[in-house]
mmCIF file of C-alpha atoms and ligand atoms in Angstrom:
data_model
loop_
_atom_site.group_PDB
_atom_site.id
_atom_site.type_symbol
_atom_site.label_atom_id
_atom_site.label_comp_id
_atom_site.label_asym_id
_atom_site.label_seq_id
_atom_site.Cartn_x
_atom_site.Cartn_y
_atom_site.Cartn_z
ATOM 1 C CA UNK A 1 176.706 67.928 247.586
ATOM 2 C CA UNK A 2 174.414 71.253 247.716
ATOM 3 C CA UNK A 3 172.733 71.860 244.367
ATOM 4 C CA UNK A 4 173.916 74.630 242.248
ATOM 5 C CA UNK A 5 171.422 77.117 241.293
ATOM 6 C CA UNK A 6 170.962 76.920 237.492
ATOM 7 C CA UNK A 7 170.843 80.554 237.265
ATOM 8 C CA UNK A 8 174.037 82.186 237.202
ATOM 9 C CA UNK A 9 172.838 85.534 238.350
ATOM 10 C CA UNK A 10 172.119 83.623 241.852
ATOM 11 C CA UNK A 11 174.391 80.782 242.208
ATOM 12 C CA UNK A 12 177.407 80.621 244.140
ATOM 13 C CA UNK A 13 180.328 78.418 244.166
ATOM 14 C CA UNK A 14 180.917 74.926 245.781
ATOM 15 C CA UNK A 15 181.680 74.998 249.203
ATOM 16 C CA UNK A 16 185.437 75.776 249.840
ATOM 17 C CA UNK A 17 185.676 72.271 252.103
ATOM 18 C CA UNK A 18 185.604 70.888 248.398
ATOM 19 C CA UNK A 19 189.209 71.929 247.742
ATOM 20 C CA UNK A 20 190.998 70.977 250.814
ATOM 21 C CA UNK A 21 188.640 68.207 252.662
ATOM 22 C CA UNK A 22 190.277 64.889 252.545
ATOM 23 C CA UNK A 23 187.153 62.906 253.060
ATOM 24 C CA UNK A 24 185.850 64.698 249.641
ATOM 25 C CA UNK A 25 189.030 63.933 247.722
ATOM 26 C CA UNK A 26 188.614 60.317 248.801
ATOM 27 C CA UNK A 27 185.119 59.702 248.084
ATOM 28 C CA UNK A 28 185.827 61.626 245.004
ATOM 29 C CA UNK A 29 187.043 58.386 243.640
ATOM 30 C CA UNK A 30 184.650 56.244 243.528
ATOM 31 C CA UNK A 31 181.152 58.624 243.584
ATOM 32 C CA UNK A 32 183.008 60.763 240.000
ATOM 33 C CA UNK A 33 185.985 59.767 238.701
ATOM 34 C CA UNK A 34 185.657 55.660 238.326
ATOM 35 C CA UNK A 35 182.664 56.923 236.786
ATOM 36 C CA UNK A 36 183.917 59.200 234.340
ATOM 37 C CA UNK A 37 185.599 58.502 230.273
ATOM 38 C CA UNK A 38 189.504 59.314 230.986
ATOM 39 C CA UNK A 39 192.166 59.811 228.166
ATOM 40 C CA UNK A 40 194.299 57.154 228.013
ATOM 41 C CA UNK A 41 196.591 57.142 225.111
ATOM 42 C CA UNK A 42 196.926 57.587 220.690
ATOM 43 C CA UNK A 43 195.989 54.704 219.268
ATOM 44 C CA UNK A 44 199.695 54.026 217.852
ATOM 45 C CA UNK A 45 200.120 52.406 221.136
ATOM 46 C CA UNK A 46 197.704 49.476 220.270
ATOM 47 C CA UNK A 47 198.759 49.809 215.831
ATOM 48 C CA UNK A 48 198.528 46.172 215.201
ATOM 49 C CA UNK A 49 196.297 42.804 216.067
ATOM 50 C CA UNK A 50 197.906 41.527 219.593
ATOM 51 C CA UNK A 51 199.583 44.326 220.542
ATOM 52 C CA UNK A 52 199.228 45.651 224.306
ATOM 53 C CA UNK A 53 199.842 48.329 226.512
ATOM 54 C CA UNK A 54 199.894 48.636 230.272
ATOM 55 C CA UNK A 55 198.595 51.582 231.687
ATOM 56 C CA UNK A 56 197.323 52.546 235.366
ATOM 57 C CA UNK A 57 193.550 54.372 235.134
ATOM 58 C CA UNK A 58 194.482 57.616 236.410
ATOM 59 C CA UNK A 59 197.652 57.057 237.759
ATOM 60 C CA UNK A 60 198.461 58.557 240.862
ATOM 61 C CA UNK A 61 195.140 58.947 241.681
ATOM 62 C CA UNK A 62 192.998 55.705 241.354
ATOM 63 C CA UNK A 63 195.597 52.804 239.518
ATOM 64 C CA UNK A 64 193.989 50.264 238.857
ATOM 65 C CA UNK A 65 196.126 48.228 236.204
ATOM 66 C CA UNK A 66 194.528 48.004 233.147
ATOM 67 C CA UNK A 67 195.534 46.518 229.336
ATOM 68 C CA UNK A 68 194.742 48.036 226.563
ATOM 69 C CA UNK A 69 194.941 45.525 223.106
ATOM 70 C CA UNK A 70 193.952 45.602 219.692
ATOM 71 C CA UNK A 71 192.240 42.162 218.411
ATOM 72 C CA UNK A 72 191.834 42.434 214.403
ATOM 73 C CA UNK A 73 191.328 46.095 214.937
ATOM 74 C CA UNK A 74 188.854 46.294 217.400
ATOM 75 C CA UNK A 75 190.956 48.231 220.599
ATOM 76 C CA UNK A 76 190.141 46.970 223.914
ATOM 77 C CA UNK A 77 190.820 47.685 227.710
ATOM 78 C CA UNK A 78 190.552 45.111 230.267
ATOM 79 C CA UNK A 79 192.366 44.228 233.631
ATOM 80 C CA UNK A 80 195.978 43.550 233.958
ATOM 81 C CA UNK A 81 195.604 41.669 237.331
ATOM 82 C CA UNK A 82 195.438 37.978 237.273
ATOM 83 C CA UNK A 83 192.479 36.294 238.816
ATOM 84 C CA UNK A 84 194.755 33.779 241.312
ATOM 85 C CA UNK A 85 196.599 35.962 243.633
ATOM 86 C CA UNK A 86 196.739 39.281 241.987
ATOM 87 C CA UNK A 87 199.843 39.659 239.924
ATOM 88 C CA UNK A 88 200.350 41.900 237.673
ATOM 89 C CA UNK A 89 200.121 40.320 234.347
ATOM 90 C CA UNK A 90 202.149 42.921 231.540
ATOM 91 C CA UNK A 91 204.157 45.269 232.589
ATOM 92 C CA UNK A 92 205.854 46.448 229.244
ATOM 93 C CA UNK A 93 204.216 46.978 225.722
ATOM 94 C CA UNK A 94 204.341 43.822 223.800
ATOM 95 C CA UNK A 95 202.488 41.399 221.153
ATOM 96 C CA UNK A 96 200.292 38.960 222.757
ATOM 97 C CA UNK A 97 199.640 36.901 220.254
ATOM 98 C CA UNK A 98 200.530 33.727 222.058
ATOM 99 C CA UNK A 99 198.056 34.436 224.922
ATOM 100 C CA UNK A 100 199.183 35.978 228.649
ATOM 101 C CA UNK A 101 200.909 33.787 231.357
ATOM 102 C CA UNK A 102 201.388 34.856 235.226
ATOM 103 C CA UNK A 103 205.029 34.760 235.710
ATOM 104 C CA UNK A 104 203.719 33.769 239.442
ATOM 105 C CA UNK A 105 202.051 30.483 239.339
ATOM 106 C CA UNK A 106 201.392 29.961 235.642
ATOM 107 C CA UNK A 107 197.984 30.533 234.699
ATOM 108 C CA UNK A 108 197.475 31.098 231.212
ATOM 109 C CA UNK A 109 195.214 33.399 229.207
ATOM 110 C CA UNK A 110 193.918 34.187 225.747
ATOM 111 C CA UNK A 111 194.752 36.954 223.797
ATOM 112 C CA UNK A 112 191.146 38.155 224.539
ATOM 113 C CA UNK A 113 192.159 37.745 228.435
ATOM 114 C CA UNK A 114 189.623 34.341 228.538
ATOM 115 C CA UNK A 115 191.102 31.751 231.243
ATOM 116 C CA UNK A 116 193.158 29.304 229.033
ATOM 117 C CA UNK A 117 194.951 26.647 232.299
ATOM 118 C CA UNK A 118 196.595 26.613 235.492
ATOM 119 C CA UNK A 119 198.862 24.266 236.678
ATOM 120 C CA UNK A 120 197.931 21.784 240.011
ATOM 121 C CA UNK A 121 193.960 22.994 240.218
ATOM 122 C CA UNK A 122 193.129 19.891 239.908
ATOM 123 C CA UNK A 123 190.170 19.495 242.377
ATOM 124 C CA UNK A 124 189.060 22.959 242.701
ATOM 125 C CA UNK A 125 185.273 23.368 243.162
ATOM 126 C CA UNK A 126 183.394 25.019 240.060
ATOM 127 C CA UNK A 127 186.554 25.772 237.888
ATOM 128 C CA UNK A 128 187.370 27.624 235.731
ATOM 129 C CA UNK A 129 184.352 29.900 235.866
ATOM 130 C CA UNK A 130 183.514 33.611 234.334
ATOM 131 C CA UNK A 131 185.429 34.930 237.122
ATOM 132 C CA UNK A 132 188.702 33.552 236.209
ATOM 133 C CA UNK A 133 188.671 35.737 232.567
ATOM 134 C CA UNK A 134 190.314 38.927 232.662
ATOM 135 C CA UNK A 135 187.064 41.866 233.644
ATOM 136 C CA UNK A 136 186.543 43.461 230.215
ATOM 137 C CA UNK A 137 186.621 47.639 230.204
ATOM 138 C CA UNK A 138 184.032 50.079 228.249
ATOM 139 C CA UNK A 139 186.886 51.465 226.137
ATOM 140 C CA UNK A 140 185.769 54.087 222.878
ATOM 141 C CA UNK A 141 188.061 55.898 220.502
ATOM 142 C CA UNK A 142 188.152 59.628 219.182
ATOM 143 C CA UNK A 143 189.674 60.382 215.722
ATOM 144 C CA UNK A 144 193.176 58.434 217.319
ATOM 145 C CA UNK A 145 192.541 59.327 221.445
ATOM 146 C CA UNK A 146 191.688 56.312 223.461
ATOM 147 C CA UNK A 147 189.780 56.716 226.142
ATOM 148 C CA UNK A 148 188.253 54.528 229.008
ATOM 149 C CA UNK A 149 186.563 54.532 232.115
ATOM 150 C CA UNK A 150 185.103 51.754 234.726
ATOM 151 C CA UNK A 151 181.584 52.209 235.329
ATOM 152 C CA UNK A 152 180.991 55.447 232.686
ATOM 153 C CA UNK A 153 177.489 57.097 234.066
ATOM 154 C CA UNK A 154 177.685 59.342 230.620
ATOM 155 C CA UNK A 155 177.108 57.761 227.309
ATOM 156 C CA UNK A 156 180.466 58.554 225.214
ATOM 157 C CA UNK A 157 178.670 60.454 222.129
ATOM 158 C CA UNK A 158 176.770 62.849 224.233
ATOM 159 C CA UNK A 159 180.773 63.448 226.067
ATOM 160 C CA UNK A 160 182.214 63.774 222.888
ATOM 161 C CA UNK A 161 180.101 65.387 220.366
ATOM 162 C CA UNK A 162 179.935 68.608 220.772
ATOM 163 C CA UNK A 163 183.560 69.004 220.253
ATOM 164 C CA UNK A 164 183.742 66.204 217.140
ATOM 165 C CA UNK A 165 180.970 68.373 215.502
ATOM 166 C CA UNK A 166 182.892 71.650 216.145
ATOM 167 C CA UNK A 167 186.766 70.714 215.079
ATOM 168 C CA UNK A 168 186.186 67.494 213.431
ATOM 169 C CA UNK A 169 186.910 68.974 210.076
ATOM 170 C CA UNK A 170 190.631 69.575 211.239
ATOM 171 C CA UNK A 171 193.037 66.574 210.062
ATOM 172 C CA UNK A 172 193.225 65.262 213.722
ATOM 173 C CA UNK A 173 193.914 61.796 212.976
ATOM 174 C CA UNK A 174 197.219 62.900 211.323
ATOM 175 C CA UNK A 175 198.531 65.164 213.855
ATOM 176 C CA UNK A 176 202.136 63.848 215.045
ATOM 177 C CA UNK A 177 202.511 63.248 219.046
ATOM 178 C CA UNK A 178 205.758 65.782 220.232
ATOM 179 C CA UNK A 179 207.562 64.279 223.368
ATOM 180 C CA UNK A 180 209.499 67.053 223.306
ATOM 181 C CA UNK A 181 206.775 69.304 222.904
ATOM 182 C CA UNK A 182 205.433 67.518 225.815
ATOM 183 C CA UNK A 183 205.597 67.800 229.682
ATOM 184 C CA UNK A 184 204.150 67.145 232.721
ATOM 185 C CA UNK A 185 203.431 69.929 235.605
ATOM 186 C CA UNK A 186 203.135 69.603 239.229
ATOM 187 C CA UNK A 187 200.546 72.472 241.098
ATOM 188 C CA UNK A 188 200.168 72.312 245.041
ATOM 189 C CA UNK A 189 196.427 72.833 244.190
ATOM 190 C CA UNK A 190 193.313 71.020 244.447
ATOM 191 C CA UNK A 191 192.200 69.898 240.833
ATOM 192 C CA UNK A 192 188.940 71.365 241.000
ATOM 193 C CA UNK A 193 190.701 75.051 241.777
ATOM 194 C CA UNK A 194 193.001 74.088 238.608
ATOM 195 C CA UNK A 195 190.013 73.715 236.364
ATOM 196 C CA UNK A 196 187.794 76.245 237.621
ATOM 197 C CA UNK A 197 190.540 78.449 236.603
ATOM 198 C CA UNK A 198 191.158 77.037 233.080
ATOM 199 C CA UNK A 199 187.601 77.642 232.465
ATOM 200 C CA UNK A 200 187.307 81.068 232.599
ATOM 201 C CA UNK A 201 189.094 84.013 230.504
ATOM 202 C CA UNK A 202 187.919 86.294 232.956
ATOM 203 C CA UNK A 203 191.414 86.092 234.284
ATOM 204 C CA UNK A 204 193.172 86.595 231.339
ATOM 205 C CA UNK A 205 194.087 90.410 231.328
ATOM 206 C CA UNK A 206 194.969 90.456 234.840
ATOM 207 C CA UNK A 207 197.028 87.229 234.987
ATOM 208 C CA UNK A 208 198.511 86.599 231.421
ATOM 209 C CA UNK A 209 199.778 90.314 229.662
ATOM 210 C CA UNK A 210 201.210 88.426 227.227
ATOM 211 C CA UNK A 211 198.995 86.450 226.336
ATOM 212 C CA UNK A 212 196.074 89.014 226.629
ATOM 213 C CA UNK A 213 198.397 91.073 223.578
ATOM 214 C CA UNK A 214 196.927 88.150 221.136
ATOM 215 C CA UNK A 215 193.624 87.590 222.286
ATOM 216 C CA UNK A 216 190.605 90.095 221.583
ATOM 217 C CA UNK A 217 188.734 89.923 225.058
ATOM 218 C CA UNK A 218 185.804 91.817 224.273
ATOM 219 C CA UNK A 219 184.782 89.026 222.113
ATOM 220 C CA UNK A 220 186.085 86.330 224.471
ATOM 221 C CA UNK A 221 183.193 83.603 224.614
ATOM 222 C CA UNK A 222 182.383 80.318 226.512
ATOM 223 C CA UNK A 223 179.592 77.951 225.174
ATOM 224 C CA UNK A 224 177.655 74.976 227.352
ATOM 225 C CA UNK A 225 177.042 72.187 226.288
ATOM 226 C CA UNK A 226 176.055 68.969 228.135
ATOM 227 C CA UNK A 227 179.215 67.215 229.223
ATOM 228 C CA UNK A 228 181.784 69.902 227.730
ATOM 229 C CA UNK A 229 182.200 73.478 227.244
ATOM 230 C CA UNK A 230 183.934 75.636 224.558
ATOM 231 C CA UNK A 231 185.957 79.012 225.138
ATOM 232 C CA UNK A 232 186.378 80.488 222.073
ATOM 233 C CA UNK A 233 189.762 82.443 221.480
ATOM 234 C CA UNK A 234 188.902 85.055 219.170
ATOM 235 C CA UNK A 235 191.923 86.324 217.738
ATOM 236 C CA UNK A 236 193.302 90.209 216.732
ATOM 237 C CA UNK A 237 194.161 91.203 213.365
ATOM 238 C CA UNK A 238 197.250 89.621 212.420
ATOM 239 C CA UNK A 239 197.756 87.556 215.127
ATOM 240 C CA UNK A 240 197.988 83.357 213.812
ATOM 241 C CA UNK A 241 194.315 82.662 213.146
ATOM 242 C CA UNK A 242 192.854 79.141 211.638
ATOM 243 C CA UNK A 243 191.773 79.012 207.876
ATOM 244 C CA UNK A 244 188.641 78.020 208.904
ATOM 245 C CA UNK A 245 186.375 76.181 206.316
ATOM 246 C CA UNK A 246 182.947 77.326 205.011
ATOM 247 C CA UNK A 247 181.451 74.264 206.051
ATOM 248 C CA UNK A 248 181.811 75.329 209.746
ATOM 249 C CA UNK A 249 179.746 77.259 211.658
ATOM 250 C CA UNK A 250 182.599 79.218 212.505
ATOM 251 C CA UNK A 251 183.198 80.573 209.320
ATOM 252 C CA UNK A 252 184.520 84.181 208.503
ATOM 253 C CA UNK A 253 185.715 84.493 212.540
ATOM 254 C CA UNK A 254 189.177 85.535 213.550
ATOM 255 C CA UNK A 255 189.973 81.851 215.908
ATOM 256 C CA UNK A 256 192.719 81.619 217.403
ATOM 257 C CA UNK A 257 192.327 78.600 219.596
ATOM 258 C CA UNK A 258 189.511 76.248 220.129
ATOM 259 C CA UNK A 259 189.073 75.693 224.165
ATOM 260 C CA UNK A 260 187.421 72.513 224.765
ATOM 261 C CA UNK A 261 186.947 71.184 228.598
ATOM 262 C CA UNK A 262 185.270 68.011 228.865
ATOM 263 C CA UNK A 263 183.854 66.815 232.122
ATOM 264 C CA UNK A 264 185.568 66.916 234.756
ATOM 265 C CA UNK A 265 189.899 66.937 234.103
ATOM 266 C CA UNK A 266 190.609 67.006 230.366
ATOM 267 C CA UNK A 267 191.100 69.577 228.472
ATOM 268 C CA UNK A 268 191.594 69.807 224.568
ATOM 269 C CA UNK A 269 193.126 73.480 223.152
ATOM 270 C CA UNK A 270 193.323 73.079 218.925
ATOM 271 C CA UNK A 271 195.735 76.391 217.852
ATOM 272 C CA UNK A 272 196.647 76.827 214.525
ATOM 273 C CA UNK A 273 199.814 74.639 215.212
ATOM 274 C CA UNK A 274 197.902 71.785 216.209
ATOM 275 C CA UNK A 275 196.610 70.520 219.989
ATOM 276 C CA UNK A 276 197.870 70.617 222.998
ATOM 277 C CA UNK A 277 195.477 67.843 225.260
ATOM 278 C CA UNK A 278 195.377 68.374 229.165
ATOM 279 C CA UNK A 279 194.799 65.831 231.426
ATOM 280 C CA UNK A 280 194.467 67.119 234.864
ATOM 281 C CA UNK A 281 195.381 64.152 237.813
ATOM 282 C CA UNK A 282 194.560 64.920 241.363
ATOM 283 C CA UNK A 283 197.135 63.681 243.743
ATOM 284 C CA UNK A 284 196.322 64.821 246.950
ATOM 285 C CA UNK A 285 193.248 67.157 248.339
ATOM 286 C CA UNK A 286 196.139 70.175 247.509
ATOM 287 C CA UNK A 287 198.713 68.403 245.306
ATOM 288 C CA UNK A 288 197.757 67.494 241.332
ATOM 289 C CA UNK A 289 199.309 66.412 237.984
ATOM 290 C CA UNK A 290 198.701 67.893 234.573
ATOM 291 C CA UNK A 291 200.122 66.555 231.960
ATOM 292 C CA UNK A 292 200.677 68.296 228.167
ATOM 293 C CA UNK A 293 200.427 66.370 225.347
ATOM 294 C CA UNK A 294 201.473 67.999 222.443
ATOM 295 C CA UNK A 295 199.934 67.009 218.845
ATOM 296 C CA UNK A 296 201.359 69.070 215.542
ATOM 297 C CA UNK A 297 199.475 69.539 212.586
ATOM 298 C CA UNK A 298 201.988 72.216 211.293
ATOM 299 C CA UNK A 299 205.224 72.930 212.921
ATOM 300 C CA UNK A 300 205.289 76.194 211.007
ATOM 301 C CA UNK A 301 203.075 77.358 213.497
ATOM 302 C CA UNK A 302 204.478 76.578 216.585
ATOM 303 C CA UNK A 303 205.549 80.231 218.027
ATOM 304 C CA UNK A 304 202.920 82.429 217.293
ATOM 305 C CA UNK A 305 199.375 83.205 218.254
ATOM 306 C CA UNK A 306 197.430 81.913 221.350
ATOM 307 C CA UNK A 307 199.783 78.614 221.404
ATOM 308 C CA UNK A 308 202.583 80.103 221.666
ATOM 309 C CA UNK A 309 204.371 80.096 225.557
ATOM 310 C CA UNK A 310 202.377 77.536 226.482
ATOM 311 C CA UNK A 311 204.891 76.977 229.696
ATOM 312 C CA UNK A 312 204.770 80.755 230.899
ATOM 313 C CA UNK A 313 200.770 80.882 230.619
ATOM 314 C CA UNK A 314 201.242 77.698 232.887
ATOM 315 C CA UNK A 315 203.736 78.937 235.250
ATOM 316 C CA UNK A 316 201.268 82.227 235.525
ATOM 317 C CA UNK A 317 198.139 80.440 236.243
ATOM 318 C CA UNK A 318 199.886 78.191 238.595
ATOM 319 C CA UNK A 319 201.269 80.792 240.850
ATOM 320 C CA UNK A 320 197.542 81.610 241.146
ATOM 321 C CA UNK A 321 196.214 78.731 241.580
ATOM 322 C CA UNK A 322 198.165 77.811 244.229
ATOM 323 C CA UNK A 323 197.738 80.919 246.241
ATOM 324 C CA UNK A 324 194.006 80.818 245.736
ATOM 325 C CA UNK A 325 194.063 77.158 247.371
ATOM 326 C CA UNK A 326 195.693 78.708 250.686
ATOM 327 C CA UNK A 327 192.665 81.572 250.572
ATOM 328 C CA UNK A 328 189.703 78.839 250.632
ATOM 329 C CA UNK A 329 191.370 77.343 253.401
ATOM 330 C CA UNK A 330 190.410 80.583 255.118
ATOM 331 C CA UNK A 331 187.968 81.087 257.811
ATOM 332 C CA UNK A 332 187.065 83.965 256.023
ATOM 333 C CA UNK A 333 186.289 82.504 252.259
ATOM 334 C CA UNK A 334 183.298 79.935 251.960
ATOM 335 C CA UNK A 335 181.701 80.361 248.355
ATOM 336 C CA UNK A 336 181.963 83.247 245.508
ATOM 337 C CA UNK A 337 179.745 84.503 243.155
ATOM 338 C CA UNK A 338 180.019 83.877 239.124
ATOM 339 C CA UNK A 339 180.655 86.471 236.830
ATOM 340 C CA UNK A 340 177.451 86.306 234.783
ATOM 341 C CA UNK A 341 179.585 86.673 231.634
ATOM 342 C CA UNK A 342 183.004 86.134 232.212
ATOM 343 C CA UNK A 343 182.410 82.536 234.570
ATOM 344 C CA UNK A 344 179.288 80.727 232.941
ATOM 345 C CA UNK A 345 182.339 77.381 231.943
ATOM 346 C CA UNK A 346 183.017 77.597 235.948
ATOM 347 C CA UNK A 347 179.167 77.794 236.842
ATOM 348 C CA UNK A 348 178.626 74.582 234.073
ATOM 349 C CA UNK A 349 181.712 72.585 236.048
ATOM 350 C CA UNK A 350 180.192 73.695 239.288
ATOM 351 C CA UNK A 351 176.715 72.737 238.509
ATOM 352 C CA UNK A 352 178.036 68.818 236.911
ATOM 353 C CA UNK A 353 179.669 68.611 240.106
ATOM 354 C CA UNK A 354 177.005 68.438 242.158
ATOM 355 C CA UNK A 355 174.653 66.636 240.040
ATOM 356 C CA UNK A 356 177.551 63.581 240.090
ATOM 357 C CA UNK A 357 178.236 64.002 243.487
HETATM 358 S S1 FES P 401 198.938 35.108 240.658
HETATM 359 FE FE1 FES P 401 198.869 34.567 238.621
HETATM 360 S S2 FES P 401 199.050 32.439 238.635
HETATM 361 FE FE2 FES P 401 199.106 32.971 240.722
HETATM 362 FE FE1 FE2 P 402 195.014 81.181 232.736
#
């Protein structure tokens, strides 16, 4: 991938093939995303020593069956696919406690996912060996997120910090998962159009009137950091702001919600109400899954400010989205220009992109 110029005043965009190529969204797998942290679940999944949970790393997209399990307290993730012939070894939450056995031939493992037996291998050259354990997973946690990744090129602090240093005095460990509050979104985009959207206000007044009634744009602001960026949603006078403590650097402003992207899909809003998490899944070069995850802190909350109508600021920016992913396809659309100071999140994204790739 071309290089992105660092300076914003003369950079343009990716190339357009990026949105639509199928060759890109393939390699896409393996040369970024296997490489990246993902979200996987809360940790009330994994509570208690032994228990496990099945889950697909980024399903849809790359699935590969993983297990995620809690041994005295330490939560792990490691393969779900036994080392014989490939069966799938869990396939609903439950305690391990006695160890895992295939349900195909019988080979038995540990609660750690070490090779235990196998029936009739009597005879087989250099048995058992390393290879027969279950492949362990870099797995880390945040406040109560899990997340995981394969073969993670960025060290998990330098991901994460930014945003623990910025929101970590909220209660986030206590917030309270909503299924209702919840839901899951299908856009006949590219998922690189979906984000480059997200991370920009620029948009805002034009696409979003609602929306644009609570926010002050004028003092709109995105800030960089290494592996995430922050919008800043600064809020007008009596809209729902955060009580924000004098121990942040934030102090004194009018927030009304904390944008945090973090490279490349997920995206973390904190409103006054609580969090609503993002996790953007390509499906195909023009076809991805984002999923909501909604987390209260206080339910009072719920239908006022910048998170309120969560659903219609979706339905808006998907309606653009997916028309701008029929105008790159154009023989007359290659690359754009950034705004200098509405698009500097979009530039950041842009510029990851093609150091990764
Ligand atoms: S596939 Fe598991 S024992 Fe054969
Ligand atoms: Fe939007």
């Amino acid at each position: 991938m071309k290089k992105i110029n660092p300076n914003i005043n003369k950079a343009k965009t990716i190339d357009s093939e990026f949105y639509y190529s199928n060759d890109i969204f393939e390699t896409n797998k393996e040369n970024l995303f296997v490489k990246t942290w993902q979200f996987v679940c809360d940790n009330s999944k994994v509570k208690n020593t032994d228990q496990s949970y099945p889950y697909e790393f980024m399903e849809g997209f790359i699935d590969d069956p993983l297990l995620l399990t809690n041994q005295n307290g330490n939560i792990f993730s490691m393969s779900n696919v036994c080392t014989h012939r490939g069966n799938i070894l869990i396939k609903k939450p439950c305690n391990i406690k006695n160890g895992i056995t295939c349900r195909y031939h019988g080979r038995r493992f540990n609660s750690a996912g070490e090779f235990l037996s196998m029936p009739k291998c009597e005879g087989i050259e250099n048995f058992p060996s390393k290879k027969d354990n279950l492949q362990k997973l870099p797995c880390r946690i945040w406040k109560q997120f899990v997340f995981s990744s394969i073969t993670p090129k960025i060290n998990f602090k330098s991901f994460i910090k930014d945003m623990d240093e910025r929101v970590g005095w909220m209660p986030i460990e206590k917030f309270i998962f909503s299924k209702e509050r919840s839901k899951e979104y299908i856009i006949n985009a590219n998922w690189a159009l979906y984000c480059d959207n997200y991370l920009e206000g620029f948009h805002i007044p034009f696409v979003h009137k609602g929306l644009s009634q609570v926010l002050n744009y004028a003092d709109y602001d995105t800030e960089i950091f290494k592996y995430s960026n922050l919008q800043l949603g600064v809020g007008k006078e009596n809209e729902e702001l955060f009580e924000i403590p004098k121990t942040s650097i934030d102090y004194g402003k009018k927030i009304a919600a904390y944008y945090f992207w973090l490279f490349p899909n997920i995206m973390f809003n904190f409103y006054p109400w609580g969090l609503s998490i993002n996790i953007v899944t390509p499906l195909e070069p023009k076809k991805t899954k984002v999923n909501f995850l909604s987390y209260i802190w206080d339910e009072s909350k719920l239908n006022s400010g910048a998170g309120a109508s969560l659903d219609k600021v979706e339905q808006e920016d998907e309606e653009i989205v997916e028309d701008v992913q029929r105008g790159v396809k154009s023989r007359y659309y290659s690359k754009g220009q950034f705004s200098p100071s509405m698009e500097k999140g979009v530039h950041h994204f842009h510029q990851l992109l093609s150091k990764f790739i």
